């Protein structure tokens, strides 16, 4: 086992800068993609199935990339960095092309490619932090990622609000067309995605593998193409068989948490069209302001959760934060003022900071170092499977059980967050669970 040196605050900062660009892209997906689908004529009850690209690509790409990167080493580029660099390039190209989508099917196809790039970039990044940091710095490393999650989405939402304010009034919403003011946010994202990844790639060296790991990597390279292709799938199957009990319990939390988050992201824009009588552009801008608010809170509180988790326990802070998100979703549909409706996002932002950091810290402590990449990929499977279930099931639920009401959709999400909070109390990190 390699003894990992402690890193300075700024070294940890530099290694996580690339997360800024990745999360800017995810921020656009949360707030701008569904309005684009609506602009191009998609009916509201079709939004879940149109978003199925994220769950499917995450389910396939992240665990495979994690398993492959575990067995990769380049003296020049490292182990994880080649993957998030290639993913960033793919994502940047898609962001430049997205607002020019002429028809709905073209935009949906681009979303698939964009998600492949984002997932290829993000999974190795989670393992990257675990590779570099000693155990006592893991909480700081993952909460720093949480901070950049907030910062990236903050910039994405801020750009949408700004450009809609500056140029949205000049745009007449015509059916089947995307207003020009949306273009600018995507162009910024395309540049930011590749620039921030390059910053981390150039600033942060990776720790070389041990002699045993290198021998295994070289042995893998000597195998046939078929064996090399099959190996990651075998790694994933074996890792699932050996998976710590903690991760199974976390999977139950994630089932309700991520299902509810997908509901929120899809129906917050339709909600404001209903509760505030907004058009699509105004509703999209209001949705962006919601995300802007909660990601500002995330940036402010992300690092503060480190000492709180150490003092009160990660599972307790995590569970309480999920209760806060549930309360926020219960309040939002009943607030008609565009300014007052931002207040519940303080609770949402605290919850988002916890969701983006605490589970990864806990998982990193219970999985073996040599399989960290594949287990981070499996953790992402636990995120995308609920999203996939949501895309397949929530359209009929929305139409037939919730009366085609975005208000009911958001309240439904709140109930699921309360269930997730209860299940989070069952989490306990213990080395004996490995």
Short mmCIF file of C-alpha atoms in Angstrom, two decimals:
data_model
loop_
_atom_site.label_atom_id
_atom_site.label_comp_id
_atom_site.label_asym_id
_atom_site.label_seq_id
_atom_site.Cartn_x
_atom_site.Cartn_y
_atom_site.Cartn_z
CA UNK A 1 0.00 0.00 0.00
CA UNK A 2 1.37 3.40 -1.05
CA UNK A 3 1.58 5.98 1.74
CA UNK A 4 -0.17 9.05 0.35
CA UNK A 5 1.26 12.44 1.31
CA UNK A 6 -1.09 15.09 2.67
CA UNK A 7 -1.86 17.80 0.12
CA UNK A 8 -2.24 21.52 0.74
CA UNK A 9 -5.60 23.26 0.40
CA UNK A 10 -4.60 24.72 -2.98
CA UNK A 11 -3.38 21.38 -4.30
CA UNK A 12 -6.77 19.89 -3.47
CA UNK A 13 -8.39 22.96 -5.03
CA UNK A 14 -6.41 22.58 -8.28
CA UNK A 15 -7.16 18.89 -8.65
CA UNK A 16 -10.91 19.61 -8.45
CA UNK A 17 -11.07 22.64 -10.78
CA UNK A 18 -12.03 20.38 -13.69
CA UNK A 19 -15.25 19.52 -11.87
CA UNK A 20 -16.35 23.12 -12.50
CA UNK A 21 -16.70 22.59 -16.25
CA UNK A 22 -18.31 19.17 -15.89
CA UNK A 23 -20.91 20.53 -13.50
CA UNK A 24 -21.58 23.61 -15.66
CA UNK A 25 -22.62 21.13 -18.33
CA UNK A 26 -24.81 19.20 -15.89
CA UNK A 27 -26.28 22.52 -14.76
CA UNK A 28 -27.42 23.23 -18.31
CA UNK A 29 -28.94 19.75 -18.44
CA UNK A 30 -30.88 20.42 -15.24
CA UNK A 31 -32.37 23.73 -16.32
CA UNK A 32 -31.91 24.44 -20.04
CA UNK A 33 -32.36 21.08 -21.79
CA UNK A 34 -36.02 20.53 -20.86
CA UNK A 35 -37.01 24.08 -21.89
CA UNK A 36 -35.27 23.41 -25.24
CA UNK A 37 -37.36 20.25 -25.61
CA UNK A 38 -40.47 22.32 -24.85
CA UNK A 39 -39.42 24.98 -27.36
CA UNK A 40 -39.09 22.24 -29.98
CA UNK A 41 -42.61 21.02 -29.31
CA UNK A 42 -42.26 18.22 -26.73
CA UNK A 43 -45.41 17.59 -24.60
CA UNK A 44 -44.89 17.77 -20.82
CA UNK A 45 -45.72 14.12 -20.16
CA UNK A 46 -42.92 13.14 -22.60
CA UNK A 47 -40.16 14.96 -20.66
CA UNK A 48 -39.22 11.94 -18.50
CA UNK A 49 -38.68 9.56 -21.44
CA UNK A 50 -36.78 12.22 -23.42
CA UNK A 51 -34.32 12.38 -20.51
CA UNK A 52 -33.58 8.66 -20.52
CA UNK A 53 -30.17 9.31 -22.13
CA UNK A 54 -28.68 10.30 -18.77
CA UNK A 55 -29.61 7.14 -16.86
CA UNK A 56 -28.70 4.73 -19.66
CA UNK A 57 -25.35 6.30 -20.53
CA UNK A 58 -24.48 6.62 -16.85
CA UNK A 59 -25.41 2.99 -16.24
CA UNK A 60 -23.21 1.77 -19.09
CA UNK A 61 -20.37 4.30 -19.34
CA UNK A 62 -19.38 5.04 -15.73
CA UNK A 63 -18.80 1.52 -14.35
CA UNK A 64 -17.01 0.45 -17.54
CA UNK A 65 -14.75 3.53 -17.53
CA UNK A 66 -14.15 3.01 -13.82
CA UNK A 67 -13.09 -0.60 -14.32
CA UNK A 68 -10.90 0.26 -17.32
CA UNK A 69 -9.22 3.18 -15.55
CA UNK A 70 -8.40 0.95 -12.56
CA UNK A 71 -6.22 -1.09 -14.93
CA UNK A 72 -4.76 1.80 -16.93
CA UNK A 73 -1.46 3.61 -16.58
CA UNK A 74 0.43 6.02 -18.85
CA UNK A 75 3.70 7.54 -17.58
CA UNK A 76 2.78 10.75 -19.41
CA UNK A 77 -0.98 11.06 -18.83
CA UNK A 78 -1.63 8.97 -15.75
CA UNK A 79 -4.53 6.67 -14.85
CA UNK A 80 -7.72 8.72 -14.63
CA UNK A 81 -6.80 11.92 -16.49
CA UNK A 82 -6.97 10.54 -20.06
CA UNK A 83 -10.60 9.60 -19.54
CA UNK A 84 -11.88 12.87 -18.17
CA UNK A 85 -9.93 14.77 -20.83
CA UNK A 86 -11.55 12.78 -23.68
CA UNK A 87 -14.96 13.12 -22.00
CA UNK A 88 -14.53 16.89 -21.70
CA UNK A 89 -13.72 17.21 -25.42
CA UNK A 90 -16.85 15.23 -26.37
CA UNK A 91 -18.97 17.29 -23.99
CA UNK A 92 -17.60 20.61 -25.28
CA UNK A 93 -18.39 19.77 -28.91
CA UNK A 94 -21.97 18.81 -27.96
CA UNK A 95 -22.50 22.01 -25.98
CA UNK A 96 -21.45 24.11 -28.97
CA UNK A 97 -23.92 22.23 -31.20
CA UNK A 98 -26.90 21.87 -28.85
CA UNK A 99 -28.67 25.25 -29.18
CA UNK A 100 -28.59 24.93 -32.99
CA UNK A 101 -30.78 21.81 -32.87
CA UNK A 102 -33.28 22.20 -35.73
CA UNK A 103 -35.79 19.60 -34.51
CA UNK A 104 -36.61 17.65 -31.35
CA UNK A 105 -35.05 14.32 -32.41
CA UNK A 106 -31.73 16.08 -33.16
CA UNK A 107 -31.64 17.63 -29.66
CA UNK A 108 -32.47 14.29 -28.05
CA UNK A 109 -29.65 12.61 -30.01
CA UNK A 110 -27.18 15.27 -28.94
CA UNK A 111 -28.19 14.76 -25.32
CA UNK A 112 -27.15 11.11 -25.62
CA UNK A 113 -23.69 12.06 -26.89
CA UNK A 114 -23.33 14.85 -24.32
CA UNK A 115 -24.16 12.43 -21.52
CA UNK A 116 -21.55 9.96 -22.76
CA UNK A 117 -18.92 12.70 -22.58
CA UNK A 118 -20.01 13.97 -19.18
CA UNK A 119 -20.13 10.49 -17.67
CA UNK A 120 -16.74 9.60 -19.13
CA UNK A 121 -15.31 12.71 -17.49
CA UNK A 122 -17.06 12.50 -14.13
CA UNK A 123 -16.55 8.88 -13.02
CA UNK A 124 -12.72 8.90 -13.07
CA UNK A 125 -12.85 12.26 -11.28
CA UNK A 126 -14.54 10.67 -8.27
CA UNK A 127 -11.88 7.94 -8.15
CA UNK A 128 -9.13 10.52 -8.78
CA UNK A 129 -9.76 12.18 -5.42
CA UNK A 130 -9.69 8.85 -3.61
CA UNK A 131 -6.46 7.90 -5.38
CA UNK A 132 -4.63 11.06 -4.33
CA UNK A 133 -5.74 11.76 -0.78
CA UNK A 134 -5.04 10.02 2.53
CA UNK A 135 -8.13 8.95 4.45
CA UNK A 136 -8.17 11.94 6.82
CA UNK A 137 -8.35 14.33 3.83
CA UNK A 138 -11.05 12.45 1.91
CA UNK A 139 -13.87 14.49 3.45
CA UNK A 140 -12.18 17.75 2.42
CA UNK A 141 -11.50 16.39 -1.08
CA UNK A 142 -15.08 15.31 -1.76
CA UNK A 143 -16.63 18.39 -0.16
CA UNK A 144 -14.31 20.46 -2.38
CA UNK A 145 -15.90 18.63 -5.31
CA UNK A 146 -19.27 19.52 -3.81
CA UNK A 147 -18.18 23.16 -3.76
CA UNK A 148 -17.30 22.97 -7.46
CA UNK A 149 -20.60 21.25 -8.18
CA UNK A 150 -22.26 24.33 -6.72
CA UNK A 151 -19.93 26.72 -8.54
CA UNK A 152 -20.36 25.05 -11.94
CA UNK A 153 -24.12 24.89 -11.75
CA UNK A 154 -24.13 28.41 -10.29
CA UNK A 155 -22.35 29.76 -13.35
CA UNK A 156 -24.66 27.85 -15.68
CA UNK A 157 -27.80 29.12 -13.98
CA UNK A 158 -26.40 32.64 -13.66
CA UNK A 159 -25.65 32.77 -17.37
CA UNK A 160 -29.20 31.67 -18.22
CA UNK A 161 -30.73 34.30 -15.93
CA UNK A 162 -28.39 37.01 -17.25
CA UNK A 163 -28.84 36.31 -20.95
CA UNK A 164 -32.60 35.89 -20.64
CA UNK A 165 -32.72 39.26 -18.84
CA UNK A 166 -30.49 40.98 -21.40
CA UNK A 167 -31.83 39.46 -24.61
CA UNK A 168 -34.96 37.45 -23.78
CA UNK A 169 -37.35 40.38 -24.07
CA UNK A 170 -36.31 40.85 -27.69
CA UNK A 171 -37.17 37.25 -28.57
CA UNK A 172 -40.61 36.21 -29.75
CA UNK A 173 -41.29 32.62 -28.73
CA UNK A 174 -42.08 30.83 -31.97
CA UNK A 175 -43.12 27.19 -31.96
CA UNK A 176 -40.38 24.87 -33.06
CA UNK A 177 -37.50 27.34 -32.59
CA UNK A 178 -34.93 27.91 -29.85
CA UNK A 179 -34.49 31.57 -28.84
CA UNK A 180 -31.05 33.02 -29.49
CA UNK A 181 -30.48 34.09 -25.87
CA UNK A 182 -30.06 30.43 -24.86
CA UNK A 183 -27.11 30.00 -27.26
CA UNK A 184 -24.65 32.03 -25.19
CA UNK A 185 -24.85 29.84 -22.07
CA UNK A 186 -24.02 26.74 -24.13
CA UNK A 187 -21.07 28.42 -25.85
CA UNK A 188 -19.60 29.43 -22.48
CA UNK A 189 -20.08 25.86 -21.27
CA UNK A 190 -18.25 24.45 -24.27
CA UNK A 191 -15.19 26.60 -23.55
CA UNK A 192 -15.32 26.13 -19.77
CA UNK A 193 -15.57 22.35 -19.94
CA UNK A 194 -12.29 21.83 -21.76
CA UNK A 195 -10.42 24.73 -20.09
CA UNK A 196 -11.06 23.61 -16.50
CA UNK A 197 -10.24 19.97 -17.22
CA UNK A 198 -6.94 21.03 -18.77
CA UNK A 199 -6.18 23.07 -15.63
CA UNK A 200 -6.49 20.00 -13.41
CA UNK A 201 -4.68 17.73 -15.87
CA UNK A 202 -1.69 20.05 -16.09
CA UNK A 203 -1.60 21.00 -12.38
CA UNK A 204 -2.06 17.60 -10.73
CA UNK A 205 0.25 14.60 -11.18
CA UNK A 206 -1.15 11.15 -10.44
CA UNK A 207 0.41 8.66 -8.04
CA UNK A 208 2.16 5.88 -10.02
CA UNK A 209 0.92 2.32 -9.49
CA UNK A 210 2.80 -0.09 -7.26
CA UNK A 211 4.99 -2.76 -8.86
CA UNK A 212 2.19 -5.30 -8.32
CA UNK A 213 -0.43 -3.05 -9.91
CA UNK A 214 1.87 -2.29 -12.84
CA UNK A 215 2.50 -5.99 -13.40
CA UNK A 216 -1.25 -6.60 -13.49
CA UNK A 217 -1.76 -3.70 -15.90
CA UNK A 218 0.95 -5.03 -18.22
CA UNK A 219 -0.53 -8.50 -18.03
CA UNK A 220 -3.88 -7.09 -19.13
CA UNK A 221 -2.26 -5.34 -22.09
CA UNK A 222 -0.84 -8.63 -23.35
CA UNK A 223 -4.25 -10.28 -23.55
CA UNK A 224 -6.32 -10.54 -26.74
CA UNK A 225 -8.72 -7.78 -27.74
CA UNK A 226 -11.69 -9.95 -26.81
CA UNK A 227 -10.32 -10.68 -23.35
CA UNK A 228 -9.50 -7.02 -22.80
CA UNK A 229 -13.02 -5.98 -23.79
CA UNK A 230 -14.59 -8.61 -21.53
CA UNK A 231 -12.38 -7.86 -18.50
CA UNK A 232 -14.16 -4.64 -17.34
CA UNK A 233 -17.50 -6.44 -17.37
CA UNK A 234 -16.03 -9.24 -15.28
CA UNK A 235 -14.57 -6.66 -12.87
CA UNK A 236 -18.00 -5.05 -12.47
CA UNK A 237 -19.75 -8.40 -11.83
CA UNK A 238 -17.14 -9.46 -9.27
CA UNK A 239 -17.22 -6.07 -7.55
CA UNK A 240 -21.02 -6.27 -7.20
CA UNK A 241 -20.70 -9.76 -5.69
CA UNK A 242 -18.18 -8.45 -3.15
CA UNK A 243 -19.91 -5.11 -2.56
CA UNK A 244 -19.94 -3.84 1.05
CA UNK A 245 -23.32 -3.95 2.83
CA UNK A 246 -23.02 -0.20 3.29
CA UNK A 247 -23.35 0.35 -0.47
CA UNK A 248 -26.50 -1.77 -0.67
CA UNK A 249 -28.04 0.39 2.07
CA UNK A 250 -26.94 3.55 0.27
CA UNK A 251 -28.55 2.19 -2.90
CA UNK A 252 -31.91 2.19 -1.10
CA UNK A 253 -31.44 5.86 -0.16
CA UNK A 254 -30.42 6.73 -3.71
CA UNK A 255 -33.48 5.01 -5.19
CA UNK A 256 -35.80 7.61 -3.65
CA UNK A 257 -33.36 10.56 -3.62
CA UNK A 258 -32.44 10.52 -7.30
CA UNK A 259 -35.92 9.61 -8.52
CA UNK A 260 -37.17 12.73 -6.73
CA UNK A 261 -34.36 14.93 -8.05
CA UNK A 262 -35.14 13.95 -11.63
CA UNK A 263 -38.81 14.80 -11.03
CA UNK A 264 -37.80 18.22 -9.68
CA UNK A 265 -35.49 19.07 -12.58
CA UNK A 266 -38.06 18.04 -15.18
CA UNK A 267 -41.11 19.74 -13.68
CA UNK A 268 -39.87 22.91 -12.00
CA UNK A 269 -40.20 24.86 -15.27
CA UNK A 270 -43.75 23.57 -15.95
CA UNK A 271 -44.57 24.38 -12.30
CA UNK A 272 -43.84 28.08 -12.79
CA UNK A 273 -45.81 28.09 -16.03
CA UNK A 274 -48.74 26.97 -13.85
CA UNK A 275 -48.26 28.82 -10.54
CA UNK A 276 -46.95 32.11 -11.97
CA UNK A 277 -48.63 32.04 -15.39
CA UNK A 278 -45.24 32.35 -17.14
CA UNK A 279 -44.29 31.53 -20.71
CA UNK A 280 -41.53 29.00 -21.29
CA UNK A 281 -38.73 31.60 -21.36
CA UNK A 282 -39.84 33.29 -18.13
CA UNK A 283 -40.40 29.95 -16.42
CA UNK A 284 -36.98 28.70 -17.53
CA UNK A 285 -35.39 31.87 -16.17
CA UNK A 286 -37.22 31.46 -12.83
CA UNK A 287 -36.06 27.82 -12.68
CA UNK A 288 -32.51 29.00 -13.31
CA UNK A 289 -32.85 31.49 -10.44
CA UNK A 290 -33.90 28.62 -8.18
CA UNK A 291 -30.82 26.64 -9.16
CA UNK A 292 -28.68 29.75 -8.87
CA UNK A 293 -29.87 30.23 -5.29
CA UNK A 294 -29.38 26.68 -4.09
CA UNK A 295 -25.95 26.41 -5.68
CA UNK A 296 -24.81 29.64 -4.00
CA UNK A 297 -25.85 28.03 -0.72
CA UNK A 298 -24.02 24.83 -1.72
CA UNK A 299 -20.81 26.77 -2.31
CA UNK A 300 -21.10 28.52 1.05
CA UNK A 301 -21.87 25.46 3.17
CA UNK A 302 -19.98 22.67 1.34
CA UNK A 303 -16.75 22.92 3.32
CA UNK A 304 -18.63 23.72 6.54
CA UNK A 305 -20.17 20.22 6.35
CA UNK A 306 -16.71 18.69 6.92
CA UNK A 307 -16.44 19.54 10.67
CA UNK A 308 -20.19 18.98 11.14
CA UNK A 309 -19.91 15.46 9.69
CA UNK A 310 -16.91 14.71 11.90
CA UNK A 311 -18.71 15.89 15.02
CA UNK A 312 -22.26 14.60 14.48
CA UNK A 313 -21.65 11.76 12.03
CA UNK A 314 -21.99 11.75 8.26
CA UNK A 315 -25.24 9.78 8.21
CA UNK A 316 -26.97 12.20 10.62
CA UNK A 317 -25.94 15.31 8.69
CA UNK A 318 -26.89 13.60 5.42
CA UNK A 319 -30.31 12.46 6.69
CA UNK A 320 -31.19 15.86 8.14
CA UNK A 321 -30.19 17.55 4.91
CA UNK A 322 -32.59 15.30 2.96
CA UNK A 323 -35.40 16.31 5.31
CA UNK A 324 -34.59 19.92 4.47
CA UNK A 325 -34.91 19.23 0.73
CA UNK A 326 -38.26 17.54 1.32
CA UNK A 327 -39.55 20.59 3.22
CA UNK A 328 -38.38 22.85 0.40
CA UNK A 329 -40.34 20.84 -2.18
CA UNK A 330 -43.43 20.92 0.02
CA UNK A 331 -43.25 24.73 0.18
CA UNK A 332 -42.36 25.71 -3.40
CA UNK A 333 -45.74 24.97 -5.11
CA UNK A 334 -47.59 27.23 -2.65
CA UNK A 335 -45.43 30.33 -3.04
CA UNK A 336 -46.53 32.58 -5.89
CA UNK A 337 -43.97 35.35 -5.44
CA UNK A 338 -40.88 34.94 -7.68
CA UNK A 339 -38.60 36.30 -4.91
CA UNK A 340 -40.08 34.55 -1.88
CA UNK A 341 -40.01 31.19 -3.70
CA UNK A 342 -36.21 31.39 -3.59
CA UNK A 343 -36.17 31.08 0.23
CA UNK A 344 -36.79 27.30 0.35
CA UNK A 345 -33.77 26.85 -1.89
CA UNK A 346 -31.56 27.54 1.14
CA UNK A 347 -32.66 24.13 2.48
CA UNK A 348 -32.29 22.62 -0.97
CA UNK A 349 -28.75 23.99 -1.26
CA UNK A 350 -27.67 22.50 2.07
CA UNK A 351 -29.08 19.17 0.95
CA UNK A 352 -27.37 19.38 -2.44
CA UNK A 353 -24.01 20.06 -0.75
CA UNK A 354 -24.46 16.98 1.44
CA UNK A 355 -25.60 14.78 -1.46
CA UNK A 356 -22.61 15.72 -3.57
CA UNK A 357 -20.00 15.06 -0.89
CA UNK A 358 -20.93 12.96 2.12
CA UNK A 359 -21.89 9.67 0.37
CA UNK A 360 -18.67 9.68 -1.66
CA UNK A 361 -16.59 10.21 1.46
CA UNK A 362 -18.31 7.31 3.20
CA UNK A 363 -18.01 4.96 0.22
CA UNK A 364 -14.34 5.82 -0.29
CA UNK A 365 -13.65 4.67 3.27
CA UNK A 366 -15.24 1.22 2.86
CA UNK A 367 -14.03 0.13 -0.60
CA UNK A 368 -10.54 -1.24 -1.37
CA UNK A 369 -8.07 1.16 -3.01
CA UNK A 370 -7.38 -1.12 -5.98
CA UNK A 371 -11.09 -1.26 -6.90
CA UNK A 372 -12.02 2.35 -6.17
CA UNK A 373 -12.70 3.19 -9.82
CA UNK A 374 -15.12 0.35 -10.41
CA UNK A 375 -16.92 0.97 -7.11
CA UNK A 376 -17.34 4.67 -7.90
CA UNK A 377 -18.83 3.52 -11.22
CA UNK A 378 -21.19 1.17 -9.40
CA UNK A 379 -22.14 4.05 -7.07
CA UNK A 380 -23.11 6.00 -10.15
CA UNK A 381 -25.20 3.03 -11.30
CA UNK A 382 -27.13 3.52 -8.08
CA UNK A 383 -27.79 7.11 -9.22
CA UNK A 384 -28.79 6.41 -12.80
CA UNK A 385 -30.95 3.33 -12.17
CA UNK A 386 -33.51 5.42 -10.19
CA UNK A 387 -33.31 8.06 -12.92
CA UNK A 388 -33.97 5.38 -15.53
CA UNK A 389 -36.91 4.06 -13.54
CA UNK A 390 -38.23 7.62 -13.31
CA UNK A 391 -37.99 8.22 -17.06
CA UNK A 392 -39.97 5.03 -17.73
CA UNK A 393 -42.57 5.31 -14.96
CA UNK A 394 -43.19 8.94 -14.10
CA UNK A 395 -44.80 9.95 -17.41
CA UNK A 396 -47.82 7.67 -16.79
CA UNK A 397 -47.81 8.58 -13.06
CA UNK A 398 -47.86 12.28 -13.99
CA UNK A 399 -50.61 11.82 -16.55
CA UNK A 400 -52.94 9.36 -14.84
CA UNK A 401 -52.28 9.63 -11.08
CA UNK A 402 -51.16 13.24 -10.62
CA UNK A 403 -53.66 14.78 -13.02
CA UNK A 404 -51.04 16.29 -15.36
CA UNK A 405 -50.23 18.72 -12.53
CA UNK A 406 -46.69 19.99 -12.04
CA UNK A 407 -47.71 21.00 -8.50
CA UNK A 408 -48.48 17.40 -7.65
CA UNK A 409 -45.22 16.29 -9.30
CA UNK A 410 -43.11 18.51 -7.02
CA UNK A 411 -45.04 17.39 -3.92
CA UNK A 412 -44.49 13.79 -5.00
CA UNK A 413 -40.75 14.50 -5.04
CA UNK A 414 -40.96 15.86 -1.49
CA UNK A 415 -42.52 12.62 -0.22
CA UNK A 416 -39.71 10.61 -1.82
CA UNK A 417 -37.09 12.79 -0.15
CA UNK A 418 -38.65 12.12 3.26
CA UNK A 419 -38.41 8.38 2.60
CA UNK A 420 -34.75 8.79 1.56
CA UNK A 421 -34.02 10.71 4.77
CA UNK A 422 -35.44 7.89 6.90
CA UNK A 423 -33.39 5.27 5.02
CA UNK A 424 -30.21 7.38 5.40
CA UNK A 425 -30.38 6.86 9.17
CA UNK A 426 -29.56 3.18 8.54
CA UNK A 427 -26.15 4.02 7.05
CA UNK A 428 -23.09 3.16 9.09
CA UNK A 429 -19.50 3.25 7.88
CA UNK A 430 -17.52 0.33 9.24
CA UNK A 431 -14.35 -1.29 7.93
CA UNK A 432 -15.81 -4.65 8.93
CA UNK A 433 -18.41 -4.22 6.22
CA UNK A 434 -15.80 -4.43 3.44
#
